[in-house]
Amino acid sequence: ALEETISLYLKLAVEHNLGISMLWARYFLGSLHYERNELEQAVEQLEAVVEQRYLANFDCVRGAFTDLALAYQAQGRARDASATMGNLTQVGLELEMETAVQRQAVEVRLALARQDLDEALRGAAQLNGILPEAPMIWSEIPAITRAQALLAAGGANERRQALDLLDTLEAVAEATHVWKALVRILALQALGFAAGKRDAEALAKL
């Protein structure tokens, strides 16, 4: 139903030549396909947004670059993923818009995907204290990624920090009804509890 609704929105935007609305629709379709692991469809929609980056709302552009990098990485296209984040930085500089935190968070996820834990933890340290200021509707939430990196470190202290942070984020996600973020938070909590041999709590989060 969600895909049908967005597709209808896209169709109407194209018919009425509503460029900004069309690009938002393509972004949301791409993000939906990424979450479903339908990577080819995700890349197709997201590439269409970044190709018209100067015609779109910057939040839409930033989200599209982020999701496209993650989709490329999931396809095994690490070089394209890295180049995509470099392009986001360039666009941010041109438009005088902030991209540093978002890029840092995505670089942490890319490092985790490459199993480069040292790089991921160095990047995650720069995300300390950064909490979401708005509903967590995007695919990349730096605070969640910091928790993910801390869990990957494997130590008891890092795990405790991650679970404390995830507790805070869970409350925010529930209060703002952002189920997309909540799914990722709950999954990470389950992994954290399981790593600490707290199986009942892990199963409850699942």
mmCIF file of C-alpha atoms in Angstrom, residues 94-163:
data_model
loop_
_atom_site.group_PDB
_atom_site.id
_atom_site.type_symbol
_atom_site.label_atom_id
_atom_site.label_comp_id
_atom_site.label_asym_id
_atom_site.label_seq_id
_atom_site.Cartn_x
_atom_site.Cartn_y
_atom_site.Cartn_z
ATOM 1 C CA GLU A 94 28.404 24.696 -3.079
ATOM 2 C CA LEU A 95 25.083 25.341 -1.379
ATOM 3 C CA GLU A 96 26.588 26.255 2.006
ATOM 4 C CA MET A 97 24.654 23.454 3.713
ATOM 5 C CA GLU A 98 25.821 21.185 6.539
ATOM 6 C CA THR A 99 26.829 17.652 5.522
ATOM 7 C CA ALA A 100 29.739 16.803 7.838
ATOM 8 C CA VAL A 101 27.827 14.878 10.513
ATOM 9 C CA GLN A 102 25.778 12.930 7.993
ATOM 10 C CA ARG A 103 28.866 12.012 5.995
ATOM 11 C CA GLN A 104 30.740 10.957 9.142
ATOM 12 C CA ALA A 105 27.894 8.679 10.180
ATOM 13 C CA VAL A 106 27.645 7.059 6.754
ATOM 14 C CA GLU A 107 31.419 6.575 6.658
ATOM 15 C CA VAL A 108 31.107 4.672 9.954
ATOM 16 C CA ARG A 109 28.486 2.391 8.431
ATOM 17 C CA LEU A 110 30.610 1.847 5.343
ATOM 18 C CA ALA A 111 33.592 0.989 7.552
ATOM 19 C CA LEU A 112 31.477 -1.484 9.517
ATOM 20 C CA ALA A 113 30.337 -3.078 6.258
ATOM 21 C CA ARG A 114 34.018 -3.462 5.256
ATOM 22 C CA GLN A 115 34.703 -4.914 8.728
ATOM 23 C CA ASP A 116 37.172 -2.093 9.357
ATOM 24 C CA LEU A 117 36.395 -1.779 13.059
ATOM 25 C CA ASP A 118 39.242 0.605 13.918
ATOM 26 C CA GLU A 119 38.081 3.120 11.316
ATOM 27 C CA ALA A 120 34.457 2.709 12.395
ATOM 28 C CA LEU A 121 35.283 3.402 16.038
ATOM 29 C CA ARG A 122 37.398 6.443 15.192
ATOM 30 C CA GLY A 123 34.491 7.828 13.222
ATOM 31 C CA ALA A 124 31.931 6.918 15.882
ATOM 32 C CA ALA A 125 33.931 8.824 18.510
ATOM 33 C CA GLN A 126 33.243 12.000 16.522
ATOM 34 C CA LEU A 127 29.500 11.337 16.782
ATOM 35 C CA ASN A 128 29.495 11.371 20.577
ATOM 36 C CA GLY A 129 26.764 13.572 22.030
ATOM 37 C CA ILE A 130 24.949 14.056 18.730
ATOM 38 C CA LEU A 131 21.279 13.269 19.295
ATOM 39 C CA PRO A 132 18.470 13.671 16.750
ATOM 40 C CA GLU A 133 16.789 17.070 16.843
ATOM 41 C CA ALA A 134 13.750 15.997 14.800
ATOM 42 C CA PRO A 135 11.777 12.817 14.097
ATOM 43 C CA MET A 136 14.185 10.112 12.916
ATOM 44 C CA ILE A 137 12.691 9.642 9.449
ATOM 45 C CA TRP A 138 15.951 9.241 7.534
ATOM 46 C CA SER A 139 17.817 6.025 6.777
ATOM 47 C CA GLU A 140 20.905 7.335 8.547
ATOM 48 C CA ILE A 141 20.629 8.538 12.139
ATOM 49 C CA PRO A 142 24.119 9.295 13.498
ATOM 50 C CA ALA A 143 23.279 8.392 17.106
ATOM 51 C CA ILE A 144 22.005 4.949 16.072
ATOM 52 C CA THR A 145 25.134 4.385 14.015
ATOM 53 C CA ARG A 146 27.315 5.341 16.980
ATOM 54 C CA ALA A 147 25.519 2.700 19.059
ATOM 55 C CA GLN A 148 26.013 0.153 16.275
ATOM 56 C CA ALA A 149 29.756 0.827 16.210
ATOM 57 C CA LEU A 150 30.023 0.605 20.000
ATOM 58 C CA LEU A 151 28.304 -2.785 19.932
ATOM 59 C CA ALA A 152 30.676 -3.954 17.201
ATOM 60 C CA ALA A 153 33.625 -3.099 19.477
ATOM 61 C CA GLY A 154 32.592 -6.033 21.639
ATOM 62 C CA GLY A 155 33.664 -4.724 25.042
ATOM 63 C CA ALA A 156 31.414 -4.636 28.094
ATOM 64 C CA ASN A 157 31.904 -0.886 28.598
ATOM 65 C CA GLU A 158 31.122 -0.074 24.970
ATOM 66 C CA ARG A 159 28.092 -2.359 25.093
ATOM 67 C CA ARG A 160 26.792 -0.562 28.186
ATOM 68 C CA GLN A 161 27.236 2.824 26.492
ATOM 69 C CA ALA A 162 25.449 1.557 23.387
ATOM 70 C CA LEU A 163 22.494 0.143 25.299
#
